[in-house]
mmCIF file with all atom_site columns, C-alpha atoms in Angstrom:
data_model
loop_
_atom_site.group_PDB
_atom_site.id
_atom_site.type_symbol
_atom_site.label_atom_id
_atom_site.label_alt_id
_atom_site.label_comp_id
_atom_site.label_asym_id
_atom_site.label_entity_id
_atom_site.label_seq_id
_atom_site.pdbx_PDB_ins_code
_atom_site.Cartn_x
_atom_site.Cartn_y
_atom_site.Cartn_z
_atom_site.occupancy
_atom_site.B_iso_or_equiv
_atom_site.pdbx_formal_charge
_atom_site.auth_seq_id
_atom_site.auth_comp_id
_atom_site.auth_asym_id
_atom_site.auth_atom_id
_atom_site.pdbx_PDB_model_num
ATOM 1   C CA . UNK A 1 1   ? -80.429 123.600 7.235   1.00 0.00 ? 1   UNK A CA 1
ATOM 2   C CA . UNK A 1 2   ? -77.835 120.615 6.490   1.00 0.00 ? 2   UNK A CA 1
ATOM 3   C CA . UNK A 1 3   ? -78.977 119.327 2.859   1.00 0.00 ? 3   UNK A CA 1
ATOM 4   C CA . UNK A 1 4   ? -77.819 115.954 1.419   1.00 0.00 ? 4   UNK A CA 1
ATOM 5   C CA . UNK A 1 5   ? -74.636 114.234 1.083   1.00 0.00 ? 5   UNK A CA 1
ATOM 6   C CA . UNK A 1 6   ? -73.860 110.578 0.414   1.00 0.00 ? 6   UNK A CA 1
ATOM 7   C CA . UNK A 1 7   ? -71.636 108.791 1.914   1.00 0.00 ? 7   UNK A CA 1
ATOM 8   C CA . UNK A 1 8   ? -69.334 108.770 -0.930  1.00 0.00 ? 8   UNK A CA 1
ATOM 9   C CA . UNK A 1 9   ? -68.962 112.516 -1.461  1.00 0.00 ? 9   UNK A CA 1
ATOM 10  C CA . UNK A 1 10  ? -68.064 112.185 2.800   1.00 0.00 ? 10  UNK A CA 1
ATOM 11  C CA . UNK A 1 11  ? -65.689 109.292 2.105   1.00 0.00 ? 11  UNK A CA 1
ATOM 12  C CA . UNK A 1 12  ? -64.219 111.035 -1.024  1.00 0.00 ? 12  UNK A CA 1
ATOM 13  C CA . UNK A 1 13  ? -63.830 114.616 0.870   1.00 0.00 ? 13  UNK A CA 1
ATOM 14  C CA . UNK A 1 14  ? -62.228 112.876 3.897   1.00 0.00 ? 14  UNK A CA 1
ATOM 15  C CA . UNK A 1 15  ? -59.771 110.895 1.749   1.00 0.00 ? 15  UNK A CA 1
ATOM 16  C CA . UNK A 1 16  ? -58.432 114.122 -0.069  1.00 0.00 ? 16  UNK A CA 1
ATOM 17  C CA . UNK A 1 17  ? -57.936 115.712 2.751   1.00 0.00 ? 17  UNK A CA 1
ATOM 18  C CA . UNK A 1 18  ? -55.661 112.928 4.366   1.00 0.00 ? 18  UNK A CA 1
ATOM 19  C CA . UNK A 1 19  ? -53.866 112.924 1.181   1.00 0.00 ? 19  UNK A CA 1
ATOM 20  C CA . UNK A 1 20  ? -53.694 116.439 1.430   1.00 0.00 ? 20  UNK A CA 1
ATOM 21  C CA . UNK A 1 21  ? -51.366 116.223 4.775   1.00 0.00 ? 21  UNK A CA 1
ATOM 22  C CA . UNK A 1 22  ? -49.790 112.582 3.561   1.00 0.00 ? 22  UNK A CA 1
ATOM 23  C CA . UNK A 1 23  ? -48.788 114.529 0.728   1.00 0.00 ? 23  UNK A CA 1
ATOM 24  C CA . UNK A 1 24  ? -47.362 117.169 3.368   1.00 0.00 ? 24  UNK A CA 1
ATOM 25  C CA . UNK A 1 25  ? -45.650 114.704 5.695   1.00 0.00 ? 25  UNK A CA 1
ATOM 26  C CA . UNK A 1 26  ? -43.763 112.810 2.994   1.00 0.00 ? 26  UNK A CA 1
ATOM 27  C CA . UNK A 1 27  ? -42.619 115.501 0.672   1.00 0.00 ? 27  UNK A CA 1
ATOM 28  C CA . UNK A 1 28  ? -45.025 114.270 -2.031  1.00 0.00 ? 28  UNK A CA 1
ATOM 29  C CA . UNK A 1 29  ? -45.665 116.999 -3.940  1.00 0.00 ? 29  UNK A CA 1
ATOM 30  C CA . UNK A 1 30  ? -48.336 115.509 -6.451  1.00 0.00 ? 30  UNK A CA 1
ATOM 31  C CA . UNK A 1 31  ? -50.553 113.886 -3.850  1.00 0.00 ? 31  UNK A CA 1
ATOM 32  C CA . UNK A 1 32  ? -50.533 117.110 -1.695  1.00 0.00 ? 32  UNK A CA 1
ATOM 33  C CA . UNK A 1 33  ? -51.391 118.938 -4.791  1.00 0.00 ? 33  UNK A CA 1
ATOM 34  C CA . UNK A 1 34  ? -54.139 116.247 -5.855  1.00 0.00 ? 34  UNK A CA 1
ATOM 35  C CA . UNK A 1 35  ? -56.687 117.774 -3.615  1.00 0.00 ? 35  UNK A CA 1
ATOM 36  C CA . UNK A 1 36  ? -56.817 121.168 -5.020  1.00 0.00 ? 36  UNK A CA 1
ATOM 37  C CA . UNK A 1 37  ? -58.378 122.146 -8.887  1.00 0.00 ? 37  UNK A CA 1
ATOM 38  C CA . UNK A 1 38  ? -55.543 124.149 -10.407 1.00 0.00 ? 38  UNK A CA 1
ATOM 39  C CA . UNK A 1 39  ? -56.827 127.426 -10.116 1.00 0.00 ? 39  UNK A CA 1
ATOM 40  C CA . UNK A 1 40  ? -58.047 127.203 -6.369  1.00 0.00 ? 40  UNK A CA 1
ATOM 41  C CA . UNK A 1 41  ? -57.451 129.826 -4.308  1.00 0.00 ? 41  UNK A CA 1
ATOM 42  C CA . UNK A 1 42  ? -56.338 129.681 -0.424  1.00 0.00 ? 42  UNK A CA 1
ATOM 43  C CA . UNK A 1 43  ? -55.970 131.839 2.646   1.00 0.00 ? 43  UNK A CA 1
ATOM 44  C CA . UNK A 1 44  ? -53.788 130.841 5.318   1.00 0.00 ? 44  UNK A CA 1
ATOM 45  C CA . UNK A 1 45  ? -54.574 133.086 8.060   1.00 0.00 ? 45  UNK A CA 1
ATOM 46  C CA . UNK A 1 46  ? -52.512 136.031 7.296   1.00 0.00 ? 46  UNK A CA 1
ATOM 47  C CA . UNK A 1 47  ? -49.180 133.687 5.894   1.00 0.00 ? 47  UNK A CA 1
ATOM 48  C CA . UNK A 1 48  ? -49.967 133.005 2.755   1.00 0.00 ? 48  UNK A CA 1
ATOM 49  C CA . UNK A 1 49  ? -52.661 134.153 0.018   1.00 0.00 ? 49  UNK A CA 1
ATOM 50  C CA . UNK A 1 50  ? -52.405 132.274 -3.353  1.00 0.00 ? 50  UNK A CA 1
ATOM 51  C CA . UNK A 1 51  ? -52.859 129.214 -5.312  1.00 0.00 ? 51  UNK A CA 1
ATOM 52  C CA . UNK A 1 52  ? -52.112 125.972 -4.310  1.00 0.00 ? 52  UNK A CA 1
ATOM 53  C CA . UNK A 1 53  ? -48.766 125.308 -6.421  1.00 0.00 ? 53  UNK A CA 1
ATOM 54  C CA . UNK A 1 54  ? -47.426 128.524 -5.081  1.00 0.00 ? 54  UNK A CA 1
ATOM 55  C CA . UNK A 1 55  ? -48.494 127.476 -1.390  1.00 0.00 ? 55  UNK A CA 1
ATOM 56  C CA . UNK A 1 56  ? -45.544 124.515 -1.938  1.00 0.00 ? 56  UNK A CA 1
ATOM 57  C CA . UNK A 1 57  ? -43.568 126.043 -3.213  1.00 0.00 ? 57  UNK A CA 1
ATOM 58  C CA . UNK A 1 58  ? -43.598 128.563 0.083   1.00 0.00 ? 58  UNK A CA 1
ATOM 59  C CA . UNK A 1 59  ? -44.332 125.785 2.230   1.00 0.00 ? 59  UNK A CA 1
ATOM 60  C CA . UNK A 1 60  ? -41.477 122.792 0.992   1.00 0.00 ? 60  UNK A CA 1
ATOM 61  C CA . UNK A 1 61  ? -38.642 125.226 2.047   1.00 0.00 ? 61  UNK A CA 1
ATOM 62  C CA . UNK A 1 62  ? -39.714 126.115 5.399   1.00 0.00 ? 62  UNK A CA 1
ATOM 63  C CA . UNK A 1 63  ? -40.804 122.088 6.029   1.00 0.00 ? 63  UNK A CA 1
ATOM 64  C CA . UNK A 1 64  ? -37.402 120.775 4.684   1.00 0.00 ? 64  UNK A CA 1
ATOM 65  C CA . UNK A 1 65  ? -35.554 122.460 7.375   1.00 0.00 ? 65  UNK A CA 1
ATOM 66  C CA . UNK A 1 66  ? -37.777 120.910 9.897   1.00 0.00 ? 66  UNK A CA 1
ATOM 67  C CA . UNK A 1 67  ? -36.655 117.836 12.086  1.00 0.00 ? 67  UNK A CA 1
ATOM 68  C CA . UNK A 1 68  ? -40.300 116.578 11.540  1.00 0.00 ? 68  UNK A CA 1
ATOM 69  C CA . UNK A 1 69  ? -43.802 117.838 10.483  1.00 0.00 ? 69  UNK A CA 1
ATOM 70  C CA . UNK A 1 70  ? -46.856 116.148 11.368  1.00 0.00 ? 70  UNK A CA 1
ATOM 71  C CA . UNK A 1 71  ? -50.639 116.537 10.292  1.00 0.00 ? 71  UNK A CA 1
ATOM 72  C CA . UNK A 1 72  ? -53.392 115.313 11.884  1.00 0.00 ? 72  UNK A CA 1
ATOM 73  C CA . UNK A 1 73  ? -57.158 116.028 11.160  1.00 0.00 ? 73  UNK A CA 1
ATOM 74  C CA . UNK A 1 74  ? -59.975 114.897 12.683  1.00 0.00 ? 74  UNK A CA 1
ATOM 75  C CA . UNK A 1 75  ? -63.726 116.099 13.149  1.00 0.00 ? 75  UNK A CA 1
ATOM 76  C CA . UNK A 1 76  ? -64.581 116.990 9.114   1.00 0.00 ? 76  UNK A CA 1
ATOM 77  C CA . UNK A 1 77  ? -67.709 118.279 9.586   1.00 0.00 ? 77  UNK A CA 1
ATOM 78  C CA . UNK A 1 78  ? -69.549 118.524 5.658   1.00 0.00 ? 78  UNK A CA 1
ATOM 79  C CA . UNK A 1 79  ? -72.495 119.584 4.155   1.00 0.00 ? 79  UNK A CA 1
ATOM 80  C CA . UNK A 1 80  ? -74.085 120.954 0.976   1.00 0.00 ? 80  UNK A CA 1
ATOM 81  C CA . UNK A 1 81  ? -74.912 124.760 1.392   1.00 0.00 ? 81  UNK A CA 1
ATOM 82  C CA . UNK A 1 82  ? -78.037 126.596 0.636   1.00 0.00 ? 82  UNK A CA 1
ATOM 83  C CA . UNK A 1 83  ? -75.670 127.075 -2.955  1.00 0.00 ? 83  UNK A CA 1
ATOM 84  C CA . UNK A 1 84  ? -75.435 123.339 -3.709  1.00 0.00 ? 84  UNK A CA 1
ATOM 85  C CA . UNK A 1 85  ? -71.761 123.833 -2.598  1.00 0.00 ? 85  UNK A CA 1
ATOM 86  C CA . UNK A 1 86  ? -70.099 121.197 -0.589  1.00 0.00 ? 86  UNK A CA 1
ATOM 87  C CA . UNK A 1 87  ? -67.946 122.794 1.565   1.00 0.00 ? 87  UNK A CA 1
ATOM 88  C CA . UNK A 1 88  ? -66.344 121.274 4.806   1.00 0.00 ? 88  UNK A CA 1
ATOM 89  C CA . UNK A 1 89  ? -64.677 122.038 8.331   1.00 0.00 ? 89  UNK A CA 1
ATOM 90  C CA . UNK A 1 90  ? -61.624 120.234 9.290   1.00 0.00 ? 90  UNK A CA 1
ATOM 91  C CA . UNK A 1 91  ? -59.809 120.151 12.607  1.00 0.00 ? 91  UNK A CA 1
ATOM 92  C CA . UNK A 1 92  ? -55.972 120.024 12.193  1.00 0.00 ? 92  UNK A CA 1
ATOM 93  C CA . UNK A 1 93  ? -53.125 119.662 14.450  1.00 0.00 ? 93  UNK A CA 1
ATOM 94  C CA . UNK A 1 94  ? -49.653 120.346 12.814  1.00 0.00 ? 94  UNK A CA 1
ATOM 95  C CA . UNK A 1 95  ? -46.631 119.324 14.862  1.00 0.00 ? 95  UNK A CA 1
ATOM 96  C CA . UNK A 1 96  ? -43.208 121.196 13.652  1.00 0.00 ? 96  UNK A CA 1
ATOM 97  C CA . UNK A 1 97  ? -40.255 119.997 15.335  1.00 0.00 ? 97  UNK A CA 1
ATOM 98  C CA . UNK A 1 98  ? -36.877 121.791 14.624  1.00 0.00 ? 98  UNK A CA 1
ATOM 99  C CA . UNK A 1 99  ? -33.679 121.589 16.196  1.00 0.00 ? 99  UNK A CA 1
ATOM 100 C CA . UNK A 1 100 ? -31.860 124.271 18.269  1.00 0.00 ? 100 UNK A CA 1
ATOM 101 C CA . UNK A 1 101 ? -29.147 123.553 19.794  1.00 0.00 ? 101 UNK A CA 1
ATOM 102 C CA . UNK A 1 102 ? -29.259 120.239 22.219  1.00 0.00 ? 102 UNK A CA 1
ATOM 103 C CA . UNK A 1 103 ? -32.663 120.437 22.506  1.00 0.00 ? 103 UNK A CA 1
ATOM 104 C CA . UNK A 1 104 ? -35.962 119.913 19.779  1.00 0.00 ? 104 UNK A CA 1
ATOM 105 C CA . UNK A 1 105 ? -38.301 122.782 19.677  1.00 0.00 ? 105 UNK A CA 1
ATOM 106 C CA . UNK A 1 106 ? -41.968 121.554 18.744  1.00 0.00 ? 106 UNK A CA 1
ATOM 107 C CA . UNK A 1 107 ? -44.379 123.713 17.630  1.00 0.00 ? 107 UNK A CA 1
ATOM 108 C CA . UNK A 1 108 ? -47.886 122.392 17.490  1.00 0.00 ? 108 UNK A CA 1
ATOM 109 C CA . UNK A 1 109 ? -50.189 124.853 15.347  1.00 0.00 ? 109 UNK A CA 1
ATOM 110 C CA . UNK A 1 110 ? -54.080 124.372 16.244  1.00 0.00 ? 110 UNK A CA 1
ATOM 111 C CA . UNK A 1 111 ? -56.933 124.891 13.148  1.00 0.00 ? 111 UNK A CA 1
ATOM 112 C CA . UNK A 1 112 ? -59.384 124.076 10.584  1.00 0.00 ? 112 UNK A CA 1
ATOM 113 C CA . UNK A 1 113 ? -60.004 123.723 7.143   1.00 0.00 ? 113 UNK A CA 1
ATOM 114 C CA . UNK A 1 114 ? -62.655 125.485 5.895   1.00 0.00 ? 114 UNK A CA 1
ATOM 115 C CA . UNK A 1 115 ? -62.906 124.083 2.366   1.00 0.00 ? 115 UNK A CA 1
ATOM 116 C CA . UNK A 1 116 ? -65.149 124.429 -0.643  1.00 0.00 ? 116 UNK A CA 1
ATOM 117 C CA . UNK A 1 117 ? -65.204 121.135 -2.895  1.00 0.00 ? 117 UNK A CA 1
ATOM 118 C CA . UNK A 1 118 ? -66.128 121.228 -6.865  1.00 0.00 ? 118 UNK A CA 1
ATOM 119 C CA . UNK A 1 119 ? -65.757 118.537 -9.300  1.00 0.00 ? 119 UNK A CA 1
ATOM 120 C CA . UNK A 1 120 ? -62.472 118.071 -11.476 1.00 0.00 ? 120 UNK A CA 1
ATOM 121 C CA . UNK A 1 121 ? -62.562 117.178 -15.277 1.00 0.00 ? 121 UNK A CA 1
ATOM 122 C CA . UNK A 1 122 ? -61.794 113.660 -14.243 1.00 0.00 ? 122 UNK A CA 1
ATOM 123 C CA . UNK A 1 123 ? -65.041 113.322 -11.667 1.00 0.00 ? 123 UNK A CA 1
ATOM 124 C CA . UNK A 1 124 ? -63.276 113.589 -8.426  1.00 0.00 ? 124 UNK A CA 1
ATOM 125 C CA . UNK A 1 125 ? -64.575 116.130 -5.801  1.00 0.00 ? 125 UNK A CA 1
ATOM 126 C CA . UNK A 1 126 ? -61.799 118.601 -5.562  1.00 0.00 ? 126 UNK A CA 1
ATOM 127 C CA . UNK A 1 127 ? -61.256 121.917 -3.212  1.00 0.00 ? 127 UNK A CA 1
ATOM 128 C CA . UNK A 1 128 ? -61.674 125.081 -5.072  1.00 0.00 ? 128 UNK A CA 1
ATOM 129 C CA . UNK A 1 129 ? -61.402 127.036 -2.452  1.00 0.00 ? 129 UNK A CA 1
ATOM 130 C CA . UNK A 1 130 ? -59.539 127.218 1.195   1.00 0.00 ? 130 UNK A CA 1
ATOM 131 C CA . UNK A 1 131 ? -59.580 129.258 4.508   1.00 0.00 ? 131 UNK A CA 1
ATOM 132 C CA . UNK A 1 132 ? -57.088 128.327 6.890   1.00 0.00 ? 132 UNK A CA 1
ATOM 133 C CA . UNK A 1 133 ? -57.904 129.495 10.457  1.00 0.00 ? 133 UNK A CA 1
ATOM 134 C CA . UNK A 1 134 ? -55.256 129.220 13.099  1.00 0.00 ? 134 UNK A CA 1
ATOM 135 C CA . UNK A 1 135 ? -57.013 128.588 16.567  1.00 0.00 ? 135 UNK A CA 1
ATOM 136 C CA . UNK A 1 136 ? -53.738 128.539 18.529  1.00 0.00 ? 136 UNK A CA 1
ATOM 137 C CA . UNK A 1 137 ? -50.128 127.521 18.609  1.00 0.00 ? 137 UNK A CA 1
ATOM 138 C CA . UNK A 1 138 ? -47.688 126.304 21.574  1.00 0.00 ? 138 UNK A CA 1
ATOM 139 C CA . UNK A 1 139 ? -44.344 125.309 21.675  1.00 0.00 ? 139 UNK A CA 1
ATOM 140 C CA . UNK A 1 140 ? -42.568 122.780 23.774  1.00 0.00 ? 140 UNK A CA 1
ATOM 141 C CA . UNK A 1 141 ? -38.793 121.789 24.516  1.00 0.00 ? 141 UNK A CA 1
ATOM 142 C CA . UNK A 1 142 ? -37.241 118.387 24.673  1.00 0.00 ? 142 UNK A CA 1
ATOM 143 C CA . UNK A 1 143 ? -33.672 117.100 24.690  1.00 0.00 ? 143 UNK A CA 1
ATOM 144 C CA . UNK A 1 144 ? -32.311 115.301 21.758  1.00 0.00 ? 144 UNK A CA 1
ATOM 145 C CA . UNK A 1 145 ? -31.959 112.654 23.623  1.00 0.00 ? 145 UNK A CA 1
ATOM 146 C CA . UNK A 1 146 ? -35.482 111.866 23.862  1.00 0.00 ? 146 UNK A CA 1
ATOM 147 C CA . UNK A 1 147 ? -35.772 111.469 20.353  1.00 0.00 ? 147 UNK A CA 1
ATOM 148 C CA . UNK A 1 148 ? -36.842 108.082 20.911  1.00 0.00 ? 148 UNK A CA 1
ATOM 149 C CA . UNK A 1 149 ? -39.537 107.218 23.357  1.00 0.00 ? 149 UNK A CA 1
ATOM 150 C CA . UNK A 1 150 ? -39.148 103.219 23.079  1.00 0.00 ? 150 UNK A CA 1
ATOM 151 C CA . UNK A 1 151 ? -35.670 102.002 23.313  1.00 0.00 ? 151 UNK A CA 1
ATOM 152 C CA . UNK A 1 152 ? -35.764 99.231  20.703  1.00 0.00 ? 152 UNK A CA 1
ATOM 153 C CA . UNK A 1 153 ? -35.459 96.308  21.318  1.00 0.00 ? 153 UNK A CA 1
ATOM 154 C CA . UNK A 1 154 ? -32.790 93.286  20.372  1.00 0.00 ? 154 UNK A CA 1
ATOM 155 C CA . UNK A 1 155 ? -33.139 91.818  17.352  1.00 0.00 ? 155 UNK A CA 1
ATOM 156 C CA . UNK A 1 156 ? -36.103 93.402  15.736  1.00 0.00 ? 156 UNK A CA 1
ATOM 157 C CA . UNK A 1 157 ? -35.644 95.900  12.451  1.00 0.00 ? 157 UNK A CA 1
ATOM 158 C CA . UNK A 1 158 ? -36.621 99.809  12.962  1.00 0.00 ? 158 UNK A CA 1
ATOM 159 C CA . UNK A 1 159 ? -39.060 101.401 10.286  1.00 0.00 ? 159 UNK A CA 1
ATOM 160 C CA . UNK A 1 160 ? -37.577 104.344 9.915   1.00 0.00 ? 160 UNK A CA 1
ATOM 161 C CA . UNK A 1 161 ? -39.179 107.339 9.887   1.00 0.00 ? 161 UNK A CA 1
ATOM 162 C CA . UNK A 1 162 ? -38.764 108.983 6.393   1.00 0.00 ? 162 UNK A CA 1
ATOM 163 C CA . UNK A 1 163 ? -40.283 112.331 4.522   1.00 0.00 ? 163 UNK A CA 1
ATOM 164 C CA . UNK A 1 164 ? -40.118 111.010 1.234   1.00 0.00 ? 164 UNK A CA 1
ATOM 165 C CA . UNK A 1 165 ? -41.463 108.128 -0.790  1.00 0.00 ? 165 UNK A CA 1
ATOM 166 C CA . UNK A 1 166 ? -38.970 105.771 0.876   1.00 0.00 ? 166 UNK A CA 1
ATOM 167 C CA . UNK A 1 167 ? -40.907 105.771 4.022   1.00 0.00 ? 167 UNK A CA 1
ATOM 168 C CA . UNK A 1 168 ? -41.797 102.665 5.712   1.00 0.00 ? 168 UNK A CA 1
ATOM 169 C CA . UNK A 1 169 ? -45.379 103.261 4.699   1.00 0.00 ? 169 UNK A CA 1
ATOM 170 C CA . UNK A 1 170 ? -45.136 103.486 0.655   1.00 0.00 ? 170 UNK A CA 1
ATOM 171 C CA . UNK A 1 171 ? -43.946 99.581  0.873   1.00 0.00 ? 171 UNK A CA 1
ATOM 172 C CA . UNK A 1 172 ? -47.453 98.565  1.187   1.00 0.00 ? 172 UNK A CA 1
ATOM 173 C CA . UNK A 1 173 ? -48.711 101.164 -1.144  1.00 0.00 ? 173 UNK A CA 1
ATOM 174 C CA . UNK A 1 174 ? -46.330 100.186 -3.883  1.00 0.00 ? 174 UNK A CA 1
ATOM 175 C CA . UNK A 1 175 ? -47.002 97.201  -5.953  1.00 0.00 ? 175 UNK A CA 1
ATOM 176 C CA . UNK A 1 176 ? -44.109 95.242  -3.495  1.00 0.00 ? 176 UNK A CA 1
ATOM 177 C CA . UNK A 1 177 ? -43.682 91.905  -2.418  1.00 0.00 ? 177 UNK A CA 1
ATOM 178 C CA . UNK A 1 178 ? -44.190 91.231  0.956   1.00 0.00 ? 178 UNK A CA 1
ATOM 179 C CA . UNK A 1 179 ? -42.730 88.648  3.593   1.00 0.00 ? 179 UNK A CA 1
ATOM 180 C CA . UNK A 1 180 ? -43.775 85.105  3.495   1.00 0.00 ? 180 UNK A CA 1
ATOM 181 C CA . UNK A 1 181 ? -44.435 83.947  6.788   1.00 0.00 ? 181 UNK A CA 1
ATOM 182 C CA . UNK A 1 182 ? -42.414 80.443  7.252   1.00 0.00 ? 182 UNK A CA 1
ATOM 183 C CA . UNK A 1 183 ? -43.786 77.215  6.923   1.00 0.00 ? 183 UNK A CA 1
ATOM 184 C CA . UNK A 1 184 ? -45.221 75.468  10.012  1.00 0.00 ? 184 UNK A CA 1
#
């Protein structure tokens, strides 16, 4: 039996769990770790057993020397358990490129979240508690030549592609000024 939960404990659970792979994606350590309570405890399939500041600092090392890392979820599947726990299922796709060689190597690692959710000191629905199952993983090759798939074009500025807070997509999370568009 599903039992109750509002739309804002969905919207809430769903935005920490972006964060959660932002956090990944752009080497920001505090917003990964903003999802987790301090003491939470996760299981990643057999890799790694721990809390969540130790999972950084096992995961940063291995992600630096990456070309790329990419995480996607979809499908977050929550409800409140027979418990009063809200715990959740979410469906993620990490994408690993490294470099060998001439040619990229991307890995693309198929899973879920299984998370349980408590609330912090602060109010904020947190995850006390994550299993990590791997569904399946493939790898693919590609010459470094196809790093781009869209020759640019004259004229127009890149966004670069960053993992750090100096990627193109902080600007409009930062309190920045943006482009006036000229006068008619």
């Amino acid at each position: 039996m599903v039992y109750d939960v509002t739309a804002d404990e969905r919207n809430e659970i769903c935005q920490s769990v972006y964060g959660y792979c932002r956090g990944l994606d752009r080497f920001d350590r505090e917003l990964a770790l903003s999802a987790f309570t301090a003491d939470a405890v996760l299981n990643y399939s057999g890799i790694y057993v721990g809390d969540a500041p130790g999972f950084m600092d096992w995961v940063w090392p291995f992600h630096e020397k990456l070309e790329l890392n990419v995480h996607r979820v979809a499908n977050v599947y929550i409800e409140r358990n027979a418990s009063g726990d809200l715990v959740s299922e979410s469906y993620v796709v990490s994408l690993l490129r490294r470099s060998e060689g001439d040619v990229f190597i991307d890995r693309a690692g198929y899973g879920r979240y299984i998370d349980r959710w408590t609330e912090s000191d602060d109010g904020r629905l947190v995850i006390i508690e994550r299993d990590y199952v791997n569904d399946l993983v493939t790898e693919s090759k590609s010459p470094h030549s196809r790093r781009q798939v869209v020759a640019p074009v004259d004229g127009v500025p890149p966004l670069e592609a960053r993992r750090d807070r100096d990627d193109a997509s902080y600007r409009l999370f930062k309190a920045a000024t943006l482009p006036q568009p000229a006068a008619l």
